[in-house]
Amino acid sequence: MTSFQFSTVPHLIAEPGGAARVGALLAERFPNARHALIVTDAGFLATGLLAAPRASIEQAGIHTSVYSGVVADPPEHVVLAAVECARREGADIVIGIGGGSSMDVAKLIAVLAATDQPIATAYGIGNVKGSRLPLIQIPTTAGTGSEVTNIAIVTTGETTKMGVVAPQLYADIALLDASLTLGLPPLVTAATGIDAMVHAIEAFTSKHKKNPLSDLLAKQALSLLSKNLLRACQHGSDIEARQAMLVGACLAGQAFSNAPVAAVHALAYPIGGIFHVPHGLSNSLVLPHVLRFNLSHAAQHYAELAAVVVPDATGSDEARAEALIGAMQQIAAATGIATRLSQVGITEADLDRLAEDAMKQTRLLGNNPREVSWEHARAIYAAAL
Ligand SMILES: [Zn+2]
């Protein structure tokens, strides 16, 4: 067996209702904490779901401030405003409660508020200097897995994004509480859930860093996600299905944080960047077409995953891999989310530019089981149109 490394957060708590007792947890684990900065977005703040966790933190004798200025695909100035807020309030612990964007901003606050490092020098891999403030992550969607990854994405230009990747970005604690996800609309539940499934699939076929642990996590993630996605979409208040989705998304996050994602994400990013299509939906739109493109190089791996998602599939590796692709298409169709690029306003005339932008995602494309050229990327988009 080839050598491998595996990293994740040191402490994971999966407990429906657990966010309401986060104060006791902080008091126990961080007895010196005096002031917590809660990082979220205006939408989650408006749900009122922050009240219980915030009250529990105050009850534990820790002051709280809330930064709710996070927006999707957070621009750099939002990150800097959040860091400034943490310094002004004297925060000595950071709690991200929200989707991937809120948790990504929380990571950067924890890192940048503790040092004088300018954000411009933190982009890239392993460029974060020094230690960070204590960091707790509590996801409110079952998708990104950001609570257990070591990467934060920042929008630095009109459509360009940069990533900060560093071991310091792994949180001290990730807390999975499905009660925070009960109100998610079905279409958001579907798109974020399919994104999590893509994380598992791409981790399982990742070219360079696939390893026995990421494989194990990816399979278990796919099992939980495929069994519970439609249930969570159709019965939003089903706490068991919601918790299973949250755990599935977290396991997929642990998998792809070590065995990184590939061409599905590379082709999805330009759709989000240019057309402002949400990340999960962008992935779902290109997923079956990228998998079909990869078939010649990954049929055996896809067949292994078919055993998890469509256990009654039989025949050759290729046949079972096709069954996996078909099952993913059926799941997407059953949720009612868009399944064609034309449904999100993309036309034939856009395909050259999309393919051009996808080719810039060299970090992701390098993980794909099959090499992707501009012509390939364009053909995949054309198939998805
Ligand atoms: Zn993703």
XYZ file of C-alpha atoms and ligand atoms in Angstrom:
386
model
C 0.000 0.000 0.000
C 1.275 3.492 -0.838
C 1.934 6.007 1.953
C -0.780 8.459 2.873
C -1.696 11.165 5.377
C -5.075 11.965 6.843
C -6.141 15.041 8.825
C -9.438 16.169 10.277
C -10.862 18.066 13.245
C -9.910 16.640 16.648
C -13.447 16.653 18.064
C -16.737 15.898 16.344
C -20.113 16.014 18.086
C -23.233 14.727 16.290
C -26.234 15.512 18.465
C -29.681 16.747 17.442
C -30.401 19.708 19.738
C -26.715 19.991 20.671
C -26.377 23.644 19.624
C -28.641 24.675 22.499
C -26.018 23.478 24.984
C -22.970 24.830 23.198
C -22.311 27.214 26.120
C -21.608 24.335 28.507
C -19.349 22.787 25.896
C -17.325 25.993 25.505
C -17.019 26.474 29.270
C -15.698 22.928 29.597
C -13.291 22.971 26.666
C -12.181 26.614 26.725
C -12.352 27.740 30.372
C -10.469 30.974 29.590
C -12.873 32.145 26.863
C -14.554 35.454 27.721
C -15.958 36.756 24.471
C -17.349 34.713 21.599
C -17.874 36.096 18.109
C -20.716 34.272 16.340
C -20.317 34.414 12.555
C -23.407 33.944 10.394
C -25.463 35.462 7.570
C -28.543 37.675 7.687
C -30.795 34.869 6.441
C -29.923 32.513 9.279
C -30.102 35.355 11.813
C -33.668 36.037 10.653
C -34.749 32.430 11.404
C -34.396 33.065 15.139
C -32.487 29.788 15.502
C -29.452 31.622 16.872
C -31.286 32.587 20.068
C -30.915 29.273 21.925
C -27.203 28.702 21.281
C -26.442 32.356 21.999
C -28.377 32.255 25.288
C -26.514 29.103 26.326
C -23.163 30.793 25.692
C -24.181 33.849 27.727
C -25.402 31.542 30.508
C -21.947 29.993 30.581
C -20.545 33.429 31.432
C -19.128 34.161 27.968
C -20.090 37.445 26.257
C -21.317 37.181 22.685
C -21.223 39.418 19.629
C -22.757 38.505 16.283
C -21.264 39.262 12.889
C -24.069 38.580 10.391
C -22.611 40.264 7.315
C -21.569 37.044 5.577
C -22.888 36.663 2.024
C -22.617 33.758 -0.434
C -19.206 33.561 -2.132
C -17.871 36.093 0.413
C -15.817 38.933 -1.101
C -12.517 39.856 0.521
C -13.908 43.101 1.979
C -16.538 41.097 3.886
C -13.801 38.916 5.381
C -11.771 41.990 6.379
C -14.834 43.664 7.943
C -15.477 40.476 9.921
C -11.854 40.354 11.135
C -12.114 44.011 12.159
C -15.333 43.238 14.050
C -13.590 40.427 15.964
C -10.712 42.741 16.962
C -13.048 45.596 17.963
C -15.192 43.309 20.131
C -12.162 41.652 21.717
C -13.302 38.187 20.653
C -11.180 35.342 22.000
C -13.206 32.507 20.468
C -14.952 32.233 17.078
C -18.131 30.273 16.344
C -19.229 29.775 12.736
C -22.956 28.976 12.460
C -24.270 28.763 8.914
C -23.529 27.376 5.495
C -20.123 27.059 3.876
C -19.638 30.804 3.472
C -20.201 31.578 7.178
C -17.888 28.760 8.251
C -15.218 29.830 5.740
C -15.312 33.403 7.054
C -15.168 32.084 10.639
C -11.969 30.184 9.748
C -10.341 33.306 8.352
C -11.359 35.428 11.340
C -9.878 32.870 13.736
C -6.611 32.980 11.796
C -6.312 36.671 10.899
C -7.687 38.299 14.069
C -5.010 36.558 16.129
C -2.057 37.874 14.083
C -1.041 40.862 11.969
C -0.814 38.757 8.818
C -2.322 40.531 5.765
C -4.894 38.363 3.983
C -3.039 38.743 0.663
C -0.137 36.690 2.050
C -2.421 33.900 3.324
C -3.786 32.740 -0.070
C -2.482 29.455 -1.392
C -1.429 26.313 0.386
C 0.286 26.402 3.781
C 0.826 30.181 3.902
C -0.972 30.910 7.174
C 1.462 32.111 9.855
C 1.108 31.434 13.545
C -1.760 30.087 15.581
C -5.427 31.038 15.609
C -8.248 31.753 18.045
C -10.285 28.743 19.236
C -12.794 27.817 16.521
C -16.133 25.966 16.665
C -18.098 25.172 13.512
C -21.840 24.457 13.460
C -23.272 23.839 9.944
C -26.862 24.792 9.123
C -26.916 23.083 5.724
C -25.982 19.482 4.903
C -23.651 20.018 1.982
C -20.313 21.797 2.028
C -18.641 19.845 4.816
C -16.779 23.080 5.524
C -16.966 22.295 9.274
C -14.295 19.625 8.752
C -12.190 21.046 5.910
C -9.017 23.137 6.018
C -9.926 25.465 3.159
C -11.671 28.837 2.930
C -12.704 30.352 -0.407
C -12.718 34.129 -0.912
C -14.032 36.072 -3.929
C -11.181 38.404 -4.822
C -12.373 39.910 -8.116
C -15.501 40.103 -10.247
C -15.675 36.337 -10.745
C -12.268 35.179 -9.502
C -11.838 33.255 -6.280
C -8.832 32.387 -4.170
C -8.434 29.771 -1.496
C -6.637 29.712 1.823
C -5.578 26.158 2.607
C -3.749 25.507 5.876
C -3.827 23.086 8.801
C -4.816 25.955 11.134
C -8.193 26.082 9.376
C -9.300 22.791 10.916
C -11.701 23.746 13.711
C -11.305 22.617 17.327
C -14.858 21.271 17.363
C -17.463 20.531 14.693
C -20.998 20.228 16.061
C -23.693 18.590 13.912
C -27.190 19.530 15.084
C -29.964 18.782 12.579
C -32.497 20.910 14.450
C -30.813 23.912 12.782
C -31.531 22.493 9.287
C -35.257 21.671 9.672
C -36.432 24.811 7.886
C -34.269 24.451 4.766
C -36.461 24.566 1.616
C -36.605 21.328 -0.441
C -34.658 22.731 -3.414
C -31.822 23.954 -1.172
C -31.834 20.623 0.669
C -31.571 18.855 -2.701
C -28.782 20.970 -4.192
C -26.632 20.999 -1.047
C -27.206 17.267 -0.516
C -26.165 16.444 -4.080
C -23.052 18.612 -3.604
C -22.162 16.416 -0.624
C -22.673 13.304 -2.765
C -20.353 14.803 -5.380
C -17.717 15.347 -2.663
C -17.916 11.648 -1.808
C -17.827 10.481 -5.447
C -14.926 12.757 -6.415
C -12.943 11.870 -3.270
C -13.355 8.189 -4.113
C -11.862 8.689 -7.590
C -9.335 11.417 -6.669
C -6.171 10.716 -8.626
C -3.328 11.373 -6.201
C -4.498 11.303 -2.581
C -7.268 8.701 -2.503
C -6.566 6.481 0.511
C -8.246 3.762 2.598
C -9.670 6.235 5.134
C -11.088 8.666 2.577
C -12.564 5.663 0.713
C -14.275 4.414 3.854
C -15.693 7.849 4.618
C -16.825 8.445 1.036
C -18.729 5.145 0.922
C -20.447 5.675 4.271
C -21.256 9.269 3.292
C -22.852 8.126 0.027
C -24.837 5.469 1.850
C -26.301 7.990 4.324
C -26.876 10.690 1.713
C -28.483 8.464 -0.933
C -30.846 6.861 1.610
C -31.967 10.132 3.165
C -31.855 12.874 0.527
C -35.357 12.418 -0.895
C -36.798 11.821 2.569
C -35.262 15.093 3.809
C -36.572 16.947 0.725
C -40.093 15.567 1.032
C -40.354 15.649 4.822
C -38.328 18.668 5.877
C -39.103 18.237 9.573
C -37.878 14.612 9.705
C -35.068 15.079 12.223
C -33.651 11.575 11.672
C -33.283 12.113 7.921
C -31.873 15.606 8.519
C -29.286 14.343 11.026
C -28.276 11.524 8.671
C -27.767 14.103 5.894
C -25.664 16.265 8.187
C -23.473 13.328 9.213
C -23.224 12.188 5.576
C -22.136 15.652 4.416
C -19.585 15.801 7.233
C -18.083 12.402 6.353
C -17.904 13.457 2.698
C -16.151 16.647 3.862
C -13.585 14.615 5.766
C -13.047 12.475 2.673
C -12.515 15.315 0.185
C -10.452 17.386 2.594
C -7.864 14.604 2.211
C -8.651 13.233 -1.267
C -9.604 16.419 -3.131
C -12.447 16.967 -5.594
C -11.930 17.129 -9.348
C -13.576 17.890 -12.706
C -17.189 18.103 -11.503
C -16.169 20.987 -9.241
C -13.819 22.456 -11.871
C -16.675 22.656 -14.379
C -19.195 23.806 -11.753
C -17.173 26.834 -10.583
C -17.561 28.891 -13.805
C -21.334 28.272 -13.736
C -21.437 29.768 -10.258
C -18.948 32.513 -11.043
C -20.517 33.799 -14.260
C -24.205 32.944 -13.800
C -24.469 33.088 -9.996
C -25.944 29.608 -9.824
C -25.603 28.175 -6.262
C -22.629 25.831 -5.770
C -24.647 22.652 -5.164
C -26.873 23.182 -8.195
C -23.865 23.979 -10.432
C -22.321 20.650 -9.443
C -25.543 18.736 -9.936
C -25.975 20.153 -13.467
C -22.646 18.827 -14.765
C -22.324 15.719 -12.555
C -23.765 12.977 -14.817
C -21.924 14.312 -17.860
C -18.545 14.445 -16.120
C -19.046 10.936 -14.724
C -19.902 9.644 -18.195
C -16.759 11.347 -19.574
C -14.709 9.678 -16.822
C -16.185 6.207 -17.409
C -13.252 4.940 -19.489
C -10.859 5.714 -16.595
C -12.979 5.193 -13.468
C -15.585 2.522 -14.226
C -14.234 0.187 -11.562
C -14.436 2.866 -8.837
C -17.900 3.953 -9.928
C -19.012 0.302 -9.899
C -17.825 0.054 -6.283
C -19.916 3.099 -5.414
C -22.897 1.677 -7.308
C -22.882 -1.148 -4.750
C -23.647 1.516 -2.124
C -26.176 3.659 -4.009
C -27.886 1.042 -6.243
C -27.098 -2.307 -4.547
C -29.257 -4.297 -6.976
C -27.225 -3.182 -10.018
C -25.581 -6.113 -11.818
C -23.333 -6.783 -14.789
C -19.926 -5.494 -15.812
C -18.108 -2.619 -14.120
C -19.284 -0.376 -16.958
C -22.907 -1.465 -16.522
C -22.844 -0.870 -12.772
C -21.074 2.474 -13.255
C -23.858 3.454 -15.663
C -26.351 2.424 -12.988
C -24.669 4.834 -10.539
C -24.870 7.674 -13.053
C -28.510 6.852 -13.770
C -29.310 6.778 -10.059
C -27.734 10.204 -9.537
C -29.797 11.572 -12.448
C -32.961 10.055 -11.000
C -32.299 11.534 -7.574
C -31.790 15.013 -9.058
C -34.918 14.728 -11.216
C -37.034 13.492 -8.282
C -36.118 16.542 -6.193
C -37.351 18.939 -8.884
C -34.108 20.952 -9.179
C -32.938 22.126 -12.588
C -31.168 19.401 -14.557
C -30.147 21.283 -17.741
C -27.846 24.279 -18.133
C -30.501 25.926 -20.339
C -32.817 26.026 -17.302
C -30.430 28.400 -15.511
C -30.083 30.782 -18.461
C -27.032 29.289 -20.179
C -27.007 29.126 -23.992
C -24.810 27.596 -26.680
C -23.059 30.960 -27.039
C -21.757 30.701 -23.434
C -20.056 27.334 -23.763
C -16.665 28.556 -25.074
C -16.266 30.931 -22.156
C -17.370 28.323 -19.615
C -14.837 25.841 -21.001
C -12.127 28.501 -20.954
C -12.800 29.305 -17.292
C -13.014 25.623 -16.339
C -9.528 25.048 -17.756
C -8.171 27.588 -15.231
C -9.156 25.241 -12.381
C -5.884 23.353 -12.755
C -5.707 22.464 -9.032
C -8.994 20.553 -9.341
C -8.542 19.162 -12.850
C -5.273 17.556 -11.766
C -7.251 15.302 -9.401
C -9.543 13.989 -12.119
C -9.156 10.338 -13.142
C -9.155 11.382 -16.825
C -7.295 14.335 -18.309
C -9.641 17.124 -19.394
C -8.916 19.338 -22.436
C -10.761 22.515 -23.485
C -12.557 20.485 -26.158
C -13.606 17.894 -23.570
C -14.874 20.567 -21.178
C -16.878 22.226 -23.940
C -18.371 18.881 -25.002
C -19.369 18.123 -21.401
C -21.107 21.520 -21.108
C -22.795 20.911 -24.485
C -24.099 17.549 -23.230
C -25.462 19.287 -20.123
C -27.149 22.088 -22.075
Zn -18.792 21.185 -3.382
